[in-house]
PDB file of C-alpha atoms in Angstrom:
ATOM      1  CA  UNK A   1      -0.260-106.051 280.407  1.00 88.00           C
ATOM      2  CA  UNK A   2       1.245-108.962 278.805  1.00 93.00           C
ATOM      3  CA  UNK A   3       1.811-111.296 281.282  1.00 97.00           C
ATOM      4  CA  UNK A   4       5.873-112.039 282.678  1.00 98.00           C
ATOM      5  CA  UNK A   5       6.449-115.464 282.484  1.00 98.00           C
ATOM      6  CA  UNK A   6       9.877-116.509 285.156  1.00 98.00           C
ATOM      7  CA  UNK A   7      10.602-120.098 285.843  1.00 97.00           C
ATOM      8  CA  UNK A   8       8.151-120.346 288.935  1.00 98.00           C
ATOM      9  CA  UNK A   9       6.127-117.171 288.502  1.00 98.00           C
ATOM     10  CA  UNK A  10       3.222-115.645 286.209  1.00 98.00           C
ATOM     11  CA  UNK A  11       3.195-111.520 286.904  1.00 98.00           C
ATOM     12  CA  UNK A  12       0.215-110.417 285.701  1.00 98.00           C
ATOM     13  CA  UNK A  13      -2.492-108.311 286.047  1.00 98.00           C
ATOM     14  CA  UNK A  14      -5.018-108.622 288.989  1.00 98.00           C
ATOM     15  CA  UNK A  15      -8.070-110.989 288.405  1.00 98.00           C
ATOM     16  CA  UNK A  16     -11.414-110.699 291.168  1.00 98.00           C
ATOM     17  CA  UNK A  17     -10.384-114.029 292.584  1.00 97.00           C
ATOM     18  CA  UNK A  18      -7.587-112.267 293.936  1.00 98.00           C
ATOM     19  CA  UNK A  19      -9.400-110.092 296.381  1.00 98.00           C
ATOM     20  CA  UNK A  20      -9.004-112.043 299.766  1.00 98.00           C
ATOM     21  CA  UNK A  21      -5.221-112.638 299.403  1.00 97.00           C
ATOM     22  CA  UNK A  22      -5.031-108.696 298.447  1.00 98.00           C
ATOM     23  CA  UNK A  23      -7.141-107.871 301.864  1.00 98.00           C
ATOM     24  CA  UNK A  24      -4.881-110.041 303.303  1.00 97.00           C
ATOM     25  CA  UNK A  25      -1.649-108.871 303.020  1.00 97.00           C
ATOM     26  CA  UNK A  26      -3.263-105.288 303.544  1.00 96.00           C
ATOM     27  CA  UNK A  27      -4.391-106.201 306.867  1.00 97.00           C
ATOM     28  CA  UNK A  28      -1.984-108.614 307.951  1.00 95.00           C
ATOM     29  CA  UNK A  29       0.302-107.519 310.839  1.00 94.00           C
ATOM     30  CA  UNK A  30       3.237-109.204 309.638  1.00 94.00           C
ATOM     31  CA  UNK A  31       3.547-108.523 306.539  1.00 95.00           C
ATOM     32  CA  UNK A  32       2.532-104.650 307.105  1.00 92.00           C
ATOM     33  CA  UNK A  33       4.663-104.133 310.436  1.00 93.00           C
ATOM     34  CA  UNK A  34       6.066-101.187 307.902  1.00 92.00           C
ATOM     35  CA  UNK A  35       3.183 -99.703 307.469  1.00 89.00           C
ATOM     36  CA  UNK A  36       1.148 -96.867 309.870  1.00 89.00           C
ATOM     37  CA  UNK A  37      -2.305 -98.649 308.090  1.00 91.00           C
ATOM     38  CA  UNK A  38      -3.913-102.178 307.754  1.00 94.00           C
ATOM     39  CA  UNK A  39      -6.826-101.986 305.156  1.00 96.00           C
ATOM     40  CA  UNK A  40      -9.919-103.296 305.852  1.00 96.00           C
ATOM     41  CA  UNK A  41     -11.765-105.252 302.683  1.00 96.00           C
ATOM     42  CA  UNK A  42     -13.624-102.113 301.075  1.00 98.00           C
ATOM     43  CA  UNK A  43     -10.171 -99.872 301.620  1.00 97.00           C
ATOM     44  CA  UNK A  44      -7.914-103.053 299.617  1.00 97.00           C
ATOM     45  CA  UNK A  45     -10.950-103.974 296.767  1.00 98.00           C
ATOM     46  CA  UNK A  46     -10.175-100.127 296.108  1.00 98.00           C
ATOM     47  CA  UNK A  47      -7.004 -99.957 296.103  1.00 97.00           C
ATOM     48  CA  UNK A  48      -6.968-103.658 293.953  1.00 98.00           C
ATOM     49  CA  UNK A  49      -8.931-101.667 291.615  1.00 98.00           C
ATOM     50  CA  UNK A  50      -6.477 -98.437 291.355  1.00 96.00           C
ATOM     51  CA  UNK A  51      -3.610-101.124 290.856  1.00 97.00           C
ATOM     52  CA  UNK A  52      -5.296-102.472 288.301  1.00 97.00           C
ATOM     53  CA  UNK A  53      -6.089 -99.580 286.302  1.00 97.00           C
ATOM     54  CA  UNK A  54      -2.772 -98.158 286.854  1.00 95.00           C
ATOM     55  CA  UNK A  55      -1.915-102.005 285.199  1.00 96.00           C
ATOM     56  CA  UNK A  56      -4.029-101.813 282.043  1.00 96.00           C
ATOM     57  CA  UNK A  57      -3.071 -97.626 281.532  1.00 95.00           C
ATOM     58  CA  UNK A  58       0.409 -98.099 281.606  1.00 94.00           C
ATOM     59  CA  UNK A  59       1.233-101.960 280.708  1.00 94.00           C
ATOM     60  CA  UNK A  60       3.248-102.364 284.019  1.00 96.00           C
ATOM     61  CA  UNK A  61       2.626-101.817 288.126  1.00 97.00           C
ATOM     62  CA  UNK A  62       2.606-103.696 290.938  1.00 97.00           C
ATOM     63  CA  UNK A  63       0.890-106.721 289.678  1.00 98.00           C
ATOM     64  CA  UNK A  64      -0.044-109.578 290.925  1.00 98.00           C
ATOM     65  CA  UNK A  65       2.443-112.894 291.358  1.00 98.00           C
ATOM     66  CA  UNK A  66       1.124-115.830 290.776  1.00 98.00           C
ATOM     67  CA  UNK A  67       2.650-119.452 291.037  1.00 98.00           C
ATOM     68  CA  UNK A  68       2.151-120.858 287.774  1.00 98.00           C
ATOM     69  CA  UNK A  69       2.422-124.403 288.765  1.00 97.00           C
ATOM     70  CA  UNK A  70      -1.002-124.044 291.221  1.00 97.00           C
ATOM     71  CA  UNK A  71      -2.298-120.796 289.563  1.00 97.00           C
ATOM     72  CA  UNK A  72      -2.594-119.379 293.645  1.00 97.00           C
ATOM     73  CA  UNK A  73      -1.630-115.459 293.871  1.00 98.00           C
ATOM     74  CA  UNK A  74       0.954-114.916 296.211  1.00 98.00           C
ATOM     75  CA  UNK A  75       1.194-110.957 296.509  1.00 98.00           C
ATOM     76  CA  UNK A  76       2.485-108.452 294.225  1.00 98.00           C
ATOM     77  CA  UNK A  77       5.931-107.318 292.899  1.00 98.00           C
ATOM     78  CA  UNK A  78       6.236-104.871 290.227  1.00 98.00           C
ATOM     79  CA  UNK A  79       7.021-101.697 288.627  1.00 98.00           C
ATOM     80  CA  UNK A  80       5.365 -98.191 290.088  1.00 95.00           C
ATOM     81  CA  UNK A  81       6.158 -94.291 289.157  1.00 94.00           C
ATOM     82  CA  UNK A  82       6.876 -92.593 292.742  1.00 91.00           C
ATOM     83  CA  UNK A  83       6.119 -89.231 294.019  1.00 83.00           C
ATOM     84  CA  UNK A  84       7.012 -90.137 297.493  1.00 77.00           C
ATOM     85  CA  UNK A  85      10.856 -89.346 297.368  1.00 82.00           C
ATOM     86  CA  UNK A  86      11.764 -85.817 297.739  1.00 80.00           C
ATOM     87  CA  UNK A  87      14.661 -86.009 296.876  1.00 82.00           C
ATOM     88  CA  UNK A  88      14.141 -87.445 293.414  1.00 88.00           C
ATOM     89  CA  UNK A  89      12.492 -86.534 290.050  1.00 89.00           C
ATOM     90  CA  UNK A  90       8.891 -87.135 289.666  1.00 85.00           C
ATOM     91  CA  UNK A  91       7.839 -90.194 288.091  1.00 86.00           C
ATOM     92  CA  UNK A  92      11.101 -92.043 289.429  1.00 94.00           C
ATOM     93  CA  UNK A  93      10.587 -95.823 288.453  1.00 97.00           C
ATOM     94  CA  UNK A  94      10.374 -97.700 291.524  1.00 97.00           C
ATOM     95  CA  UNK A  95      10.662-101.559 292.235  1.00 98.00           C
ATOM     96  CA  UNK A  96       8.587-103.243 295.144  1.00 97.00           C
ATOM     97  CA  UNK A  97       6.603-105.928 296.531  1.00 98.00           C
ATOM     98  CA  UNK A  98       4.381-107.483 299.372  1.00 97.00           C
ATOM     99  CA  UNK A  99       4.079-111.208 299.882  1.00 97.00           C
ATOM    100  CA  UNK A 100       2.065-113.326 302.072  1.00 97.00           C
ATOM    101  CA  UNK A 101       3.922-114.584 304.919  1.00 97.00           C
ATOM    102  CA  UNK A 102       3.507-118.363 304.001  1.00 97.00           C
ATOM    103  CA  UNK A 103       6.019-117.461 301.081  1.00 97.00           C
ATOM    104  CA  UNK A 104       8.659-115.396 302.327  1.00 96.00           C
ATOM    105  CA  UNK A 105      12.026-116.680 302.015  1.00 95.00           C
ATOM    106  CA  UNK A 106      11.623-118.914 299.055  1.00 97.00           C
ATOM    107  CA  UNK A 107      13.145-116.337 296.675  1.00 97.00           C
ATOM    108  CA  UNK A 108       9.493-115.366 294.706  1.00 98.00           C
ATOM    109  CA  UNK A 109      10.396-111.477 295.242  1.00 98.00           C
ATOM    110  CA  UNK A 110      13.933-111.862 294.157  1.00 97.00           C
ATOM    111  CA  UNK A 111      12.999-114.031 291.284  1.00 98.00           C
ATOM    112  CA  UNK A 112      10.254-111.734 289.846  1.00 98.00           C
ATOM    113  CA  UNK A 113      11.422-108.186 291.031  1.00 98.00           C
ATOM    114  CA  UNK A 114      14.794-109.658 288.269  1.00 97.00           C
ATOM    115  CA  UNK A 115      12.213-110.156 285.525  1.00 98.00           C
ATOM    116  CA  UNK A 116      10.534-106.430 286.409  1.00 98.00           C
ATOM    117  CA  UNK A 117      14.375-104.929 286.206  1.00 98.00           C
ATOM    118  CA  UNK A 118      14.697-106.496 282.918  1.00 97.00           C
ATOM    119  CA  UNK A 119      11.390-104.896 281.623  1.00 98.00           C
ATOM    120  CA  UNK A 120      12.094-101.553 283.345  1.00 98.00           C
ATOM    121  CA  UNK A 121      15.722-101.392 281.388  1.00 98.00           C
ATOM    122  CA  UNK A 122      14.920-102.905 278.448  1.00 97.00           C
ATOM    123  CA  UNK A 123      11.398-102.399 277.392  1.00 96.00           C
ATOM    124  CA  UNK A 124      10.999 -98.643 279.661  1.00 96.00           C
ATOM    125  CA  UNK A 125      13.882 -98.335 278.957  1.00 96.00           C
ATOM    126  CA  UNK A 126      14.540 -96.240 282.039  1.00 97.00           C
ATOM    127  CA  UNK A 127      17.953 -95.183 283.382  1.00 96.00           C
ATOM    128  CA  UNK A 128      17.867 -95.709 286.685  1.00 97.00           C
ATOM    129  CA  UNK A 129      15.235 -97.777 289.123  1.00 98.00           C
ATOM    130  CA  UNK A 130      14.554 -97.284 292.975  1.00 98.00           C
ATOM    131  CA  UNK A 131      13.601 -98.743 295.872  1.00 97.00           C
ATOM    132  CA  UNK A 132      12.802 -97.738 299.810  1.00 96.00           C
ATOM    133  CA  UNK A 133      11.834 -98.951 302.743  1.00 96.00           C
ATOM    134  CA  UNK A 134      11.719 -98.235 305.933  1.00 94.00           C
ATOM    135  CA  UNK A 135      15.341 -98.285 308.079  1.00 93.00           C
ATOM    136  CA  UNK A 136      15.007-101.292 309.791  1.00 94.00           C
ATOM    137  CA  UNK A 137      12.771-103.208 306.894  1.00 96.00           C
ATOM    138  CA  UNK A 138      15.902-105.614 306.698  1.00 95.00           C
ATOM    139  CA  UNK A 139      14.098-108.437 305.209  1.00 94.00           C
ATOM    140  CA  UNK A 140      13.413-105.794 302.065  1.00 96.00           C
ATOM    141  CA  UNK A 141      16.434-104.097 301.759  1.00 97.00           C
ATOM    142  CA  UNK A 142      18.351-107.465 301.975  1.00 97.00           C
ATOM    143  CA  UNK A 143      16.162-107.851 298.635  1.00 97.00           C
ATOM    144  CA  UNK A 144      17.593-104.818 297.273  1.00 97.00           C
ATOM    145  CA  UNK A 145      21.075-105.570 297.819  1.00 97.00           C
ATOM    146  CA  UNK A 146      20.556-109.260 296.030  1.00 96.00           C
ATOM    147  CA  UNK A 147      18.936-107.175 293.363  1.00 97.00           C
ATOM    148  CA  UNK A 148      22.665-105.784 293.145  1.00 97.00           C
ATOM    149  CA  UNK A 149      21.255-102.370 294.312  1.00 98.00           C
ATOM    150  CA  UNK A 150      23.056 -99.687 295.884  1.00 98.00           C
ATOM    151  CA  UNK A 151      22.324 -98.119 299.434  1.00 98.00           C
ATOM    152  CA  UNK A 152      22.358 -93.967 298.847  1.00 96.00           C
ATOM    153  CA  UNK A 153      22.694 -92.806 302.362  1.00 96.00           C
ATOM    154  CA  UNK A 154      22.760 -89.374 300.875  1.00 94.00           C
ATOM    155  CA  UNK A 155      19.066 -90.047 299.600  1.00 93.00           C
ATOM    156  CA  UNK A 156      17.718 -91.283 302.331  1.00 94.00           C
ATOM    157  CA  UNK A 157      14.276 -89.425 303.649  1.00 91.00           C
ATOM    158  CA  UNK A 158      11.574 -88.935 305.853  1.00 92.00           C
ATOM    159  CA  UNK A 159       8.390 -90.353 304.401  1.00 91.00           C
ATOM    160  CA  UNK A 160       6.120 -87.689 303.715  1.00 88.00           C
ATOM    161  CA  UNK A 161       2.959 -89.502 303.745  1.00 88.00           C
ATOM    162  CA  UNK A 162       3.964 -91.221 307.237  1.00 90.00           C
ATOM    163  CA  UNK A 163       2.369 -89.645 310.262  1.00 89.00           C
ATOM    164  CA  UNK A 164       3.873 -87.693 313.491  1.00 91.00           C
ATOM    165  CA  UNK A 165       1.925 -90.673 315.394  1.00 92.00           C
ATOM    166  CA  UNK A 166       4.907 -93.264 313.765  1.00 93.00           C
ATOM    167  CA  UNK A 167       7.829 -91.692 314.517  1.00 89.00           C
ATOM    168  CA  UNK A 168       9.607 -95.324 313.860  1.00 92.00           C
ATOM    169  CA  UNK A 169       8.787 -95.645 310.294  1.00 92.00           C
ATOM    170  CA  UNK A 170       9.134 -92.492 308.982  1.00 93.00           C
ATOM    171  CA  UNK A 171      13.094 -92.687 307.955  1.00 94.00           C
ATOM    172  CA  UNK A 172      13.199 -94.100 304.656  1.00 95.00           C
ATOM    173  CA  UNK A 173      16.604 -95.551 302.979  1.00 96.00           C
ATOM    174  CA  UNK A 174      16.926 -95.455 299.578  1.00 96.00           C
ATOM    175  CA  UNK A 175      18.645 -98.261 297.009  1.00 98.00           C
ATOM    176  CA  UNK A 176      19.743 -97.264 293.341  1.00 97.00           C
ATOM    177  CA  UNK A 177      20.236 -99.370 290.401  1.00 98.00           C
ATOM    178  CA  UNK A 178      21.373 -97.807 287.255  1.00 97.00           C
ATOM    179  CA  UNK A 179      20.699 -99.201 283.118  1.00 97.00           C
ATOM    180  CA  UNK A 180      24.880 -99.988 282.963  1.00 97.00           C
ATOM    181  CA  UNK A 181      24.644-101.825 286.505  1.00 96.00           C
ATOM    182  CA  UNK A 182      22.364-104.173 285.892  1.00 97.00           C
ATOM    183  CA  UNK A 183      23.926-104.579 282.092  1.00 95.00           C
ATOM    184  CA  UNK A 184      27.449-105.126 283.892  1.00 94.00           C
ATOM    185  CA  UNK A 185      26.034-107.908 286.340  1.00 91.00           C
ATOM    186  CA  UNK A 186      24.298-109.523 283.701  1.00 88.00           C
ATOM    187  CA  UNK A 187      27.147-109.917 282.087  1.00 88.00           C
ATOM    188  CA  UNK A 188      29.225-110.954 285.031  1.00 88.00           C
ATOM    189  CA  UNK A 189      26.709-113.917 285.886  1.00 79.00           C
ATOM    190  CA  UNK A 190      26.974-115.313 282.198  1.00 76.00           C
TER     191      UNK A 190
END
């Protein structure tokens, strides 16, 4: 992938010196309270790897964010096709992210998930772009809803690769952002 350039961010493709901060937002309780799983180090290198490939076969994913002032990787934000959702088409484009604690609430995921819309609509030039969570993941769907995406309670699902043993994060909701949405609000905020 050609690397996104935003005013505090590089989104780019992951590098081996990003290992450790990828094991550690796979394994840290915080940041995957979402999540039935932590990864240990050989479980994350592989799925570093499968991100990566997914990066260089298709030109987008969920790549790495990096601040481009320090060159330090922060977590990832990006672009994925889903399977996950029932209730929609396969291949759905879907928007998400995972930070390090240490920079949550500085507005990194906001600020690069806007450059990742703007590549899904105008260079995928996809119709429509999703994101889920978990119910009570408020700190992400409070993300969503900056994004200018729209809660479909109608959508909403039980995860079907979350296990019996985690009741609690099985119900999924759903956000929606349509092409003419985001063309409408970009247009508003000019």
């Amino acid at each position: 992938m050609k690397p996104i350039r935003t005013e505090r961010l590089i989104l780019r493709n992951w590098e081996d010196r990003d290992r450790e901060l990828f094991h550690r937002i796979n394994s840290d309780d915080r940041v995957m309270e979402f999540f039935p799983f932590r990864r240990d180090r050989a479980a994350a290198d592989a799925k570093m790897d499968e991100f990566r490939a997914w990066v260089d076969e298709d030109g987008y994913g969920f790549a790495a964010a990096e601040i481009a002032a320090t060159g330090e990787c922060i977590g990832f934000v990006g672009l994925l096709a889903t399977d996950d959702v029932p209730s929609l088409p396969a291949d759905t484009i879907e928007i998400g992210w995972r930070l390090a604690p240490e920079y949550w609430g500085k507005g990194y995921v906001t600020e690069a998930s806007e450059a990742w819309l703007a590549y899904g609509f105008e260079t995928l030039a996809v119709d429509e772009i999703v994101s889920f969570a978990v119910a009570e993941n408020h700190r992400s769907t409070a993300v969503m809803k900056r994004l200018g995406m729209t809660a479909d309670p109608l959508s909403d699902f039980d995860h079907p690769s979350i296990p019996d043993s985690h009741p609690a994060l099985k119900r999924h909701v759903l956000y929606r952002l349509s092409r003419e949405d985001w063309q409408a609000r970009k247009k508003a905020a000019v």
